[in-house]
Amino acid sequence: MIAAVAAGIVLSDLDHYAPLDLREPPGFLTQWRLRALKGDPEGCVGVLRRSQVAVRRAPERRLANSCGYSDGVTLSGGALSKLPVMSCPLAAAVVSWERHVLQPAAQARLGARVVGLRHLGAYSCRDIAGRPGRRSQHATGNALDVAAFELSDGSLVSVASDWSRDTPKAAFLRDVRSGACGVMAGVLSPDWNAAHRDHLHLDMGPLDVCR
């Protein structure tokens, strides 16, 4: 068991039938288990509630022209409570990321807590930028664009302003980007292309990418 913990394996990884609990640090199967919640809205909401997350189901947006969702949720009660409707698996991934990546990185790099998250939205019926006819994960509420983080000391960390600097804020942004790759499926930053110069794109789509 000690060897398993040292290797980054959590208890629920050792028995994939054990209930997923987002209070546990993510292990090597966590992303797979989060993705498996797609198509099981009630089970996904159960994971969030079991993990002590206040969650509400959102009204269904009927799928039309490859846009819409049936598993939308909103979160409340946490530091990142002002979030838009997003797919339940993405919401669960965001919770895990906040608890085990975002807050530890803020404390380590900046000596503060993240108390707010400024975003550019989740659901948007549109194609991938520069790829007409290929729907974005935003078209099903399965992606979130994060622009900035409000800290408990009153300061702000902005992707647009701080990413390219040689500062603790820039190091924090890279920590949270890299840490997201262990939880999310798709993670895109300003290192990817100019379209992401001002935000971090986080999604739970079918493709693994970390840039």
Coordinates of C-alpha atoms in Angstrom, one line a residue:
M1 CA 0.0 0.0 0.0
I2 CA 2.8 2.4 0.8
A3 CA 4.4 1.7 -2.5
A4 CA 1.1 2.4 -4.2
V5 CA 0.7 5.8 -2.5
A6 CA 4.3 6.7 -3.4
A7 CA 3.5 5.9 -7.1
G8 CA 0.6 8.4 -7.1
I9 CA -2.2 5.7 -6.8
V10 CA -5.2 6.5 -4.6
L11 CA -7.4 4.0 -2.9
S12 CA -10.1 4.3 -5.4
D13 CA -7.5 3.4 -8.1
L14 CA -6.8 0.1 -6.5
D15 CA -10.5 -0.8 -6.7
H16 CA -12.2 0.9 -9.6
Y17 CA -15.5 -0.3 -8.3
A18 CA -15.0 1.9 -5.2
P19 CA -17.0 5.1 -5.2
L20 CA -15.2 8.0 -6.8
D21 CA -14.5 10.7 -4.2
L22 CA -13.2 14.0 -5.3
R23 CA -11.8 14.7 -1.9
E24 CA -9.0 12.2 -2.7
P25 CA -6.0 13.4 -4.7
P26 CA -6.3 12.4 -8.4
G27 CA -4.6 9.2 -9.3
F28 CA -3.6 7.6 -12.6
L29 CA -7.2 6.4 -13.2
T30 CA -9.0 9.5 -12.1
Q31 CA -9.3 11.1 -15.5
W32 CA -10.6 7.8 -17.0
R33 CA -13.2 7.5 -14.2
L34 CA -14.3 11.1 -14.7
R35 CA -14.7 10.5 -18.5
A36 CA -16.8 7.4 -17.7
L37 CA -19.4 9.7 -16.0
K38 CA -20.4 10.9 -19.5
G39 CA -23.9 9.6 -20.2
D40 CA -24.6 9.0 -16.5
P41 CA -25.8 12.4 -15.2
E42 CA -27.4 11.0 -12.0
G43 CA -24.3 9.0 -11.2
C44 CA -22.1 12.1 -11.9
V45 CA -24.2 14.3 -9.6
G46 CA -24.0 11.6 -7.0
V47 CA -20.1 11.8 -7.2
L48 CA -20.2 15.5 -6.6
R49 CA -22.6 15.3 -3.7
R50 CA -20.6 12.4 -2.1
S51 CA -17.6 14.7 -2.4
Q52 CA -19.4 17.4 -0.5
V53 CA -20.0 19.7 -3.5
A54 CA -23.2 21.7 -3.8
V55 CA -24.5 21.0 -7.2
R56 CA -27.7 21.6 -9.2
R57 CA -28.9 20.0 -12.4
A58 CA -29.5 22.5 -15.2
P59 CA -32.4 22.3 -17.6
E60 CA -31.7 20.2 -20.6
R61 CA -30.7 22.1 -23.8
R62 CA -31.9 19.7 -26.6
L63 CA -29.2 18.7 -29.0
A64 CA -29.6 20.5 -32.3
N65 CA -27.0 21.0 -35.0
S66 CA -24.5 19.2 -32.7
C67 CA -25.0 21.8 -30.0
G68 CA -26.7 21.3 -26.6
Y69 CA -26.5 19.1 -23.5
S70 CA -28.5 16.9 -21.2
D71 CA -26.0 16.6 -18.3
G72 CA -25.5 20.3 -17.5
V73 CA -24.9 21.3 -13.8
T74 CA -24.0 24.4 -11.8
L75 CA -21.8 24.5 -8.8
S76 CA -22.2 26.7 -5.7
G77 CA -20.7 27.1 -2.3
G78 CA -17.0 26.9 -3.2
A79 CA -14.3 29.3 -4.1
L80 CA -15.2 28.8 -7.8
S81 CA -18.9 28.9 -7.3
K82 CA -19.6 31.6 -9.9
L83 CA -19.2 29.1 -12.8
P84 CA -21.5 28.7 -15.8
V85 CA -23.5 25.7 -16.7
M86 CA -21.2 22.9 -17.9
S87 CA -21.2 19.2 -18.4
C88 CA -21.2 17.2 -15.2
P89 CA -18.0 15.4 -15.9
L90 CA -16.2 18.7 -16.6
A91 CA -17.6 20.1 -13.3
A92 CA -16.3 17.2 -11.4
A93 CA -12.9 17.6 -13.0
V94 CA -12.9 21.3 -12.2
V95 CA -13.6 20.5 -8.5
S96 CA -10.7 18.0 -8.4
W97 CA -8.4 20.5 -10.1
E98 CA -9.4 23.3 -7.7
R99 CA -8.9 21.1 -4.6
H100 CA -5.7 19.3 -5.5
V101 CA -3.9 21.6 -8.0
L102 CA -5.2 25.1 -8.0
Q103 CA -5.3 25.9 -4.3
P104 CA -2.0 24.1 -3.4
A105 CA -0.3 26.0 -6.2
A106 CA -1.7 29.3 -5.1
Q107 CA -0.4 28.7 -1.5
A108 CA 3.0 27.5 -2.7
R109 CA 3.7 30.2 -5.3
L110 CA 1.7 33.2 -4.0
G111 CA 0.9 32.6 -0.3
A112 CA -2.8 33.1 -0.9
R113 CA -6.0 31.2 -1.8
V114 CA -7.9 31.5 -5.0
V115 CA -11.3 33.0 -4.1
G116 CA -12.7 33.7 -7.5
L117 CA -12.3 32.6 -11.1
R118 CA -12.9 34.8 -14.1
H119 CA -14.0 32.8 -17.1
L120 CA -14.9 33.4 -20.7
G121 CA -17.8 30.9 -20.6
A122 CA -18.4 27.2 -21.1
Y123 CA -21.4 26.5 -23.4
S124 CA -21.2 28.1 -26.9
C125 CA -22.6 26.6 -30.0
R126 CA -19.6 27.1 -32.3
D127 CA -16.8 25.3 -34.2
I128 CA -13.2 25.0 -33.2
A129 CA -11.4 28.2 -34.1
G130 CA -10.0 27.9 -37.6
R131 CA -11.7 24.6 -38.2
P132 CA -15.1 25.2 -39.9
G133 CA -17.5 22.2 -39.5
R134 CA -15.7 20.7 -36.5
R135 CA -17.6 21.4 -33.3
S136 CA -15.8 22.7 -30.3
Q137 CA -16.2 20.9 -26.9
H138 CA -17.9 24.2 -25.9
A139 CA -20.8 23.2 -28.2
T140 CA -21.9 20.6 -25.5
G141 CA -20.8 22.6 -22.4
N142 CA -17.8 20.3 -22.1
A143 CA -15.1 23.0 -22.0
L144 CA -14.4 26.0 -19.8
D145 CA -12.1 28.9 -20.7
V146 CA -10.4 30.4 -17.6
A147 CA -9.0 34.0 -18.0
A148 CA -7.9 35.0 -14.5
F149 CA -7.8 34.1 -10.8
E150 CA -8.8 36.4 -7.9
L151 CA -6.7 35.8 -4.8
S152 CA -7.5 36.2 -1.1
D153 CA -5.0 39.0 -0.8
G154 CA -6.9 41.1 -3.3
S155 CA -4.6 40.6 -6.2
L156 CA -5.4 39.2 -9.6
V157 CA -3.5 36.6 -11.8
S158 CA -4.3 37.1 -15.4
V159 CA -3.4 34.7 -18.2
A160 CA -3.2 37.6 -20.7
S161 CA -1.0 39.8 -18.5
D162 CA 1.1 37.3 -16.5
W163 CA 1.7 34.3 -18.6
S164 CA 4.8 35.6 -20.4
R165 CA 6.5 37.2 -17.4
D166 CA 9.2 35.8 -15.2
T167 CA 7.3 36.1 -12.0
P168 CA 5.7 33.9 -9.3
K169 CA 2.3 34.6 -10.9
A170 CA 3.6 33.1 -14.2
A171 CA 5.0 30.1 -12.4
F172 CA 1.6 29.7 -10.7
L173 CA -0.2 29.7 -14.1
R174 CA 2.1 27.1 -15.5
D175 CA 1.6 24.9 -12.4
V176 CA -2.1 25.0 -12.7
R177 CA -1.9 24.4 -16.5
S178 CA 0.4 21.4 -16.1
G179 CA -1.6 20.1 -13.1
A180 CA -4.8 20.3 -15.0
C181 CA -3.4 17.8 -17.5
G182 CA -3.6 15.0 -14.9
V183 CA -7.3 15.6 -14.5
M184 CA -8.7 17.1 -17.7
A185 CA -8.5 15.5 -21.2
G186 CA -7.8 18.7 -23.1
V187 CA -5.7 21.6 -21.7
L188 CA -4.6 24.4 -24.0
S189 CA -2.7 27.6 -23.0
P190 CA -0.9 30.5 -24.7
D191 CA 1.8 28.0 -25.5
W192 CA -0.6 26.3 -28.0
N193 CA -1.5 29.2 -30.2
A194 CA -2.5 32.9 -30.4
A195 CA -6.2 32.0 -30.0
H196 CA -5.4 31.0 -26.4
R197 CA -3.2 34.0 -25.5
D198 CA -5.7 35.2 -22.9
H199 CA -7.1 32.0 -21.3
L200 CA -6.6 28.4 -20.4
H201 CA -9.0 26.0 -22.2
L202 CA -10.0 23.0 -20.1
D203 CA -12.2 20.2 -21.5
M204 CA -13.2 16.6 -21.0
G205 CA -13.4 15.7 -24.7
P206 CA -12.2 12.5 -26.4
L207 CA -8.7 13.7 -27.3
D208 CA -5.8 14.0 -24.9
V209 CA -3.8 17.2 -25.3
C210 CA -1.6 19.2 -22.9
R211 CA 0.0 22.4 -24.3

